[in-house]
Amino acid sequence: MAKEERAPETEGGANASEQGEVREPRIGVYVCHCGINIAYMVDVRKVAEVAGTFPNVVVARTYPYMCSDPGQSLIRDDIEKSDLTGVVVAACSPRMHEPTFRAAVSDAGVNPYLLDMANIREQCSWIHEEPEAATEKAIDLVRAAVARASHLSPLVEREVPVTPESLVVGGGIAGIQAALDIAEAGYRVHLVEKEPTIGGRMAQLDKTFPTLDCSACILTPRMVDASRHPNIELATYSEVKEVEGYIGNFNATLTRKARYVDLEKCTNCGLCYASCPVRNVPQLREPVGIPRDLSEKDRTRLDAIIADHGIDAELLIQILQDVNIEYNYLPVDALKYVAFRLGVRPATVYHVASFYTAFSLEPRGRKIVKVCTGTACHARGAVRVLEELERRLGIGPGETTEDMAYTLLTVNCLGCCALGPVVVVDNDYHSVVPGDADAMLARYETA
Amino acid sequence: MRHVKDIADLERARREIMKGRDPDARVVAICCGTGCIACGGLTVADAFRSEVDSRALASKVRVLTTGCHGFCERGPLVVVQPAGILYQQVKPDDVAEIVETSVEGDDLVERLLYVDSASGEKIVREEDVPFYKHQTRLILGRNGALDPTSVEDYVAIGGYGSLAKALDAMTPDEIVATVKASGLRGRGGGGFSTGRKWESCLKAPGDVRYLICNADEGDPGAYMDRSILEGNPHSVLEGMVIGAFALGVTDGYIYVREEYPLAVANFTRALDDARAAGLLGVNILGTGFSFDVAVARGGGAFVCGESTALMASIEGLPGEPRPKHIHTVERGLRQRPTVLNNVETWANVPLIVDKGAEWFAAIGTEGSKGTKIFSLVGKVNNTGLVEVPMGITLREIIDDIGGGIRGGHSFKAVQTGGPSGGCISEDLLDLPVDFDRLAEAGSMMGSGGMIVMDDRNCMVDIAKYFVGFLKDESCGKCTPCREGLRQMHAILTDITEGRGEERHLDELEYISWGLEQTALCQLGSTAQNPVLTTLRYFRDEYRAHIEEKRCPAGVCKALVTYSVVADACTGCTVCAKKCPSDAIEGEPKKVHGIVQDKCIKCGICYEVCKFDAIAID
């Protein structure tokens, strides 16, 4: 699809004379007011004035609308009159009017690729609020454009054959949509996905922010479209090994991972997975069950807690509270076992266990020192009490001493606000003045 | 207590209880609220029991362990009835003397009486102490009169009479109308009309409804709900049963913070006792109406005080709020219509049913009726729980009840409404306290925390504290709250550590605006209040941090230095001994000095110096 190519110098053009002698560039600078769009913030006359002093610049002008017919003829006239070899237009984004000005210089006999644009509207006047600084920036942008224009060589256009196919790497929602758009435009697409199915992260989400729309409702129709589209070649469970070549002529090598299922015949019934003796089918969750390393004794302890509450997913938090008390933290295997017994997904149990501060996923010390950092305690110096305890125990909040004797925690309010700052060691409440925390803790160490 | 067969039987049961009790018997009521327990209340109570036993007074004297009396500053508190003598800061060693003098005899133990700091006079009776005198203790007042683990005690003072009245003489619609006419507004923070909430729930389609008591008192600095639950659980339960009858609910829940183990224990006990007495469960008071309550313990997440997060948590899910296009009164717990009210709100319901809507509406201001309990804490002389009629001024609460600022310092601000509230400055102290006036001042009633700050509190540090708190408690579901608070905290940290820039104040206001407009739940959309109110009333302090790199209150470590005032230092060596980094040098009886390189600015020297010889610049 490439249309441009750098022409050899000898093919001629405005920049080289018949004898191949290189001339000094002669550049014209045209600064556009764009009505008031640029002029209200950038002092365009000053920009032109300064641009006139740049090397190689022979003429610098301003005009209210450079893209208008009179504006364009201004450029054409100057090319003839001043024998310009390059043109810089300081105006809007090249996305807007580069084709316009290329056509204009081309009409006047200058190679269109000897034009350069300085974007002083979108990237300057519209986004700044200080006129002086904006003018300075516009001058810099023009200076850079003039420097580029001095080094430009003429280009000629020609057509070359290309392969109109595309490769989309990654079958998430973005990849699927890109593949569909290209396919609809009539081109062939190779959609490569390393997992056994397309869908990606979005297939794992419940809702999307901020509208809280159902994620699957957006995704699944597109997954089906992509798989059925005649222009899309799906390569799932595959990875891109190598890409070589250039625009219009790429070669990509895919690695298709080993599979033992005839995809043409598979109906996704899942029976093979359920009856597989080794269960090492990739990408499926670890089966929910009794964790292998959980001892008989632990099972009895956990069963007793669950029996106290009943088998009901709603009671998960209450059950975890008691497990947390029983073990002084939440061991991973206990979480898995609770998930299995309640019929809740392990991820949900982990979500709950990591959400609430009452739960600890790490083993904790024999004594738990909680420093209340509620507002009333804070106002009376709880931070300094906490720092004293940190120094004494040599650990920060949330940490446990190496000998597992103490865990230091902060708590947001213990409801003893009248006595602040308050420290709770196990279940004893202490009203501690900054400076006395050492003495308070010392009582526990001798005991 | 025996099982009560029907409505008329309740009064008979009450008389039976009263008959077994001598109205003239001495009662020693020992406060065993969490505050007093922290000061040794339980050992004092044990000492009283063994003293009474050893003097063989058990038949004549009742030792009563009660819930919180409110005056936590002076705990452990002991009140000898019927004379109403208040002894404060009682130690186990004082017990024998009290029993001999005031229980067996009719004299006073003078040294344990409360001394009024203003007049220097000793005050004998509890009700004459200024801390109590200016209060209207409709709800808290009953805490001192009963043992929270005894349903008999509650029935003896007329408890469950309102329930009997509601079941016997009122229709559900009449109860809802009464609550609406009383003007009761939610005590948990939002201040929504309780009656209107109940009405909307009744109108919502569906046969199954739920009722929840929100006891997830997460606002740091507020503990009135804890004290009610611990001190008088039956009053909350009675309110819930009345509400259940009015709303046609059979299943109720109470969601309690796990940080409140005693509240969980006492309320669970209350449920068991009430069930056994026929006041809860199947066929309540023989009327055929059935209702039961389950206790759900929270997991230590502040956001679970928010209604939708709380309901998610009861369902065993992470406590993340959902958008509330549809209110929880229509679709709440398990997608069914649900009424959620706070502990204090439920405790008000029996009073309203008993005494009528007009009586309740006569207390308070035009928009805010009844009394409100505040936890008056921070730098006042008398900290504790205070119950006052709506419309009382902040100055009355802080000066008359709280006894002014402690330690000769001067008042700077009072923070109300928890992390979503704001800081109010001195010139607004005459503001009447009600829902609407506090909101006008940029703060809010919240659940009733009232934290008083003096000249040694830095308002930038306080703003940073609240933003830091909310940053940690943000559930992370919506971006404005998760990221906005993080950025605000970073800016405030920069300011307190001497990297503040002029543009920071505008940035704080801009992020605040974004939070208010776009956060998913109230946690995020009110999180800017502490920042905006401190910016509004204490902008000078922000400027001092930013422009002069100075913390006027001497709190922000990076901006202060500690030094010894040579004229005041007596060379007592206390500071040098206490200094954790050996930064203080000096010989005994000679002026000490601080080696700045070693000083970690922990402030311990300032705290321990008895001669005000440590200066913070």
PDB file of N, CA, C and O in Angstrom, chain B residues 214-233:
ATOM      1  N   ASN B 214     -27.966  -0.618  61.323  1.00  0.00           N
ATOM      2  CA  ASN B 214     -26.588  -0.318  60.941  1.00  0.00           C
ATOM      3  C   ASN B 214     -25.783   0.032  62.192  1.00  0.00           C
ATOM      4  O   ASN B 214     -25.905   1.124  62.733  1.00  0.00           O
ATOM      5  N   ALA B 215     -24.987  -0.927  62.640  1.00  0.00           N
ATOM      6  CA  ALA B 215     -24.121  -0.684  63.794  1.00  0.00           C
ATOM      7  C   ALA B 215     -22.664  -0.751  63.353  1.00  0.00           C
ATOM      8  O   ALA B 215     -21.790  -1.140  64.110  1.00  0.00           O
ATOM      9  N   ASP B 216     -22.435  -0.390  62.105  1.00  0.00           N
ATOM     10  CA  ASP B 216     -21.053  -0.353  61.599  1.00  0.00           C
ATOM     11  C   ASP B 216     -20.542   1.061  61.804  1.00  0.00           C
ATOM     12  O   ASP B 216     -20.374   1.818  60.860  1.00  0.00           O
ATOM     13  N   GLU B 217     -20.345   1.399  63.051  1.00  0.00           N
ATOM     14  CA  GLU B 217     -19.987   2.776  63.393  1.00  0.00           C
ATOM     15  C   GLU B 217     -18.537   3.025  63.008  1.00  0.00           C
ATOM     16  O   GLU B 217     -17.629   2.910  63.818  1.00  0.00           O
ATOM     17  N   GLY B 218     -18.333   3.374  61.741  1.00  0.00           N
ATOM     18  CA  GLY B 218     -16.965   3.458  61.239  1.00  0.00           C
ATOM     19  C   GLY B 218     -16.314   4.804  61.429  1.00  0.00           C
ATOM     20  O   GLY B 218     -15.099   4.916  61.399  1.00  0.00           O
ATOM     21  N   ASP B 219     -17.106   5.864  61.601  1.00  0.00           N
ATOM     22  CA  ASP B 219     -16.513   7.198  61.737  1.00  0.00           C
ATOM     23  C   ASP B 219     -15.541   7.204  62.905  1.00  0.00           C
ATOM     24  O   ASP B 219     -15.942   6.975  64.040  1.00  0.00           O
ATOM     25  N   PRO B 220     -14.272   7.460  62.632  1.00  0.00           N
ATOM     26  CA  PRO B 220     -13.363   7.514  63.776  1.00  0.00           C
ATOM     27  C   PRO B 220     -13.719   8.710  64.649  1.00  0.00           C
ATOM     28  O   PRO B 220     -13.993   9.792  64.154  1.00  0.00           O
ATOM     29  N   GLY B 221     -13.730   8.485  65.939  1.00  0.00           N
ATOM     30  CA  GLY B 221     -14.062   9.578  66.849  1.00  0.00           C
ATOM     31  C   GLY B 221     -15.503   9.569  67.289  1.00  0.00           C
ATOM     32  O   GLY B 221     -15.952  10.476  67.971  1.00  0.00           O
ATOM     33  N   ALA B 222     -16.281   8.551  66.870  1.00  0.00           N
ATOM     34  CA  ALA B 222     -17.683   8.474  67.294  1.00  0.00           C
ATOM     35  C   ALA B 222     -17.914   7.105  67.897  1.00  0.00           C
ATOM     36  O   ALA B 222     -17.504   6.098  67.332  1.00  0.00           O
ATOM     37  N   TYR B 223     -18.565   7.052  69.085  1.00  0.00           N
ATOM     38  CA  TYR B 223     -18.775   5.727  69.699  1.00  0.00           C
ATOM     39  C   TYR B 223     -20.098   5.640  70.438  1.00  0.00           C
ATOM     40  O   TYR B 223     -20.262   4.856  71.355  1.00  0.00           O
ATOM     41  N   MET B 224     -21.072   6.504  70.013  1.00  0.00           N
ATOM     42  CA  MET B 224     -22.349   6.463  70.722  1.00  0.00           C
ATOM     43  C   MET B 224     -23.116   5.181  70.436  1.00  0.00           C
ATOM     44  O   MET B 224     -23.774   4.640  71.312  1.00  0.00           O
ATOM     45  N   ASP B 225     -23.012   4.675  69.203  1.00  0.00           N
ATOM     46  CA  ASP B 225     -23.736   3.453  68.870  1.00  0.00           C
ATOM     47  C   ASP B 225     -23.192   2.276  69.681  1.00  0.00           C
ATOM     48  O   ASP B 225     -23.940   1.437  70.166  1.00  0.00           O
ATOM     49  N   ARG B 226     -21.878   2.266  69.808  1.00  0.00           N
ATOM     50  CA  ARG B 226     -21.259   1.234  70.629  1.00  0.00           C
ATOM     51  C   ARG B 226     -21.805   1.281  72.054  1.00  0.00           C
ATOM     52  O   ARG B 226     -22.170   0.255  72.618  1.00  0.00           O
ATOM     53  N   SER B 227     -21.908   2.488  72.608  1.00  0.00           N
ATOM     54  CA  SER B 227     -22.339   2.600  73.992  1.00  0.00           C
ATOM     55  C   SER B 227     -23.798   2.205  74.166  1.00  0.00           C
ATOM     56  O   SER B 227     -24.173   1.634  75.187  1.00  0.00           O
ATOM     57  N   ILE B 228     -24.635   2.514  73.168  1.00  0.00           N
ATOM     58  CA  ILE B 228     -26.040   2.120  73.278  1.00  0.00           C
ATOM     59  C   ILE B 228     -26.150   0.589  73.196  1.00  0.00           C
ATOM     60  O   ILE B 228     -26.828  -0.047  73.995  1.00  0.00           O
ATOM     61  N   LEU B 229     -25.448   0.015  72.229  1.00  0.00           N
ATOM     62  CA  LEU B 229     -25.523  -1.439  72.054  1.00  0.00           C
ATOM     63  C   LEU B 229     -24.974  -2.168  73.271  1.00  0.00           C
ATOM     64  O   LEU B 229     -25.509  -3.182  73.691  1.00  0.00           O
ATOM     65  N   GLU B 230     -23.877  -1.641  73.804  1.00  0.00           N
ATOM     66  CA  GLU B 230     -23.279  -2.297  74.962  1.00  0.00           C
ATOM     67  C   GLU B 230     -24.093  -2.046  76.211  1.00  0.00           C
ATOM     68  O   GLU B 230     -24.210  -2.921  77.053  1.00  0.00           O
ATOM     69  N   GLY B 231     -24.642  -0.846  76.332  1.00  0.00           N
ATOM     70  CA  GLY B 231     -25.268  -0.435  77.583  1.00  0.00           C
ATOM     71  C   GLY B 231     -26.752  -0.708  77.650  1.00  0.00           C
ATOM     72  O   GLY B 231     -27.306  -0.867  78.740  1.00  0.00           O
ATOM     73  N   ASN B 232     -27.431  -0.728  76.499  1.00  0.00           N
ATOM     74  CA  ASN B 232     -28.883  -0.933  76.532  1.00  0.00           C
ATOM     75  C   ASN B 232     -29.341  -1.587  75.228  1.00  0.00           C
ATOM     76  O   ASN B 232     -30.089  -0.997  74.455  1.00  0.00           O
ATOM     77  N   PRO B 233     -28.905  -2.819  74.999  1.00  0.00           N
ATOM     78  CA  PRO B 233     -29.208  -3.451  73.705  1.00  0.00           C
ATOM     79  C   PRO B 233     -30.703  -3.637  73.473  1.00  0.00           C
ATOM     80  O   PRO B 233     -31.167  -3.580  72.334  1.00  0.00           O
TER      81      PRO B 233
END
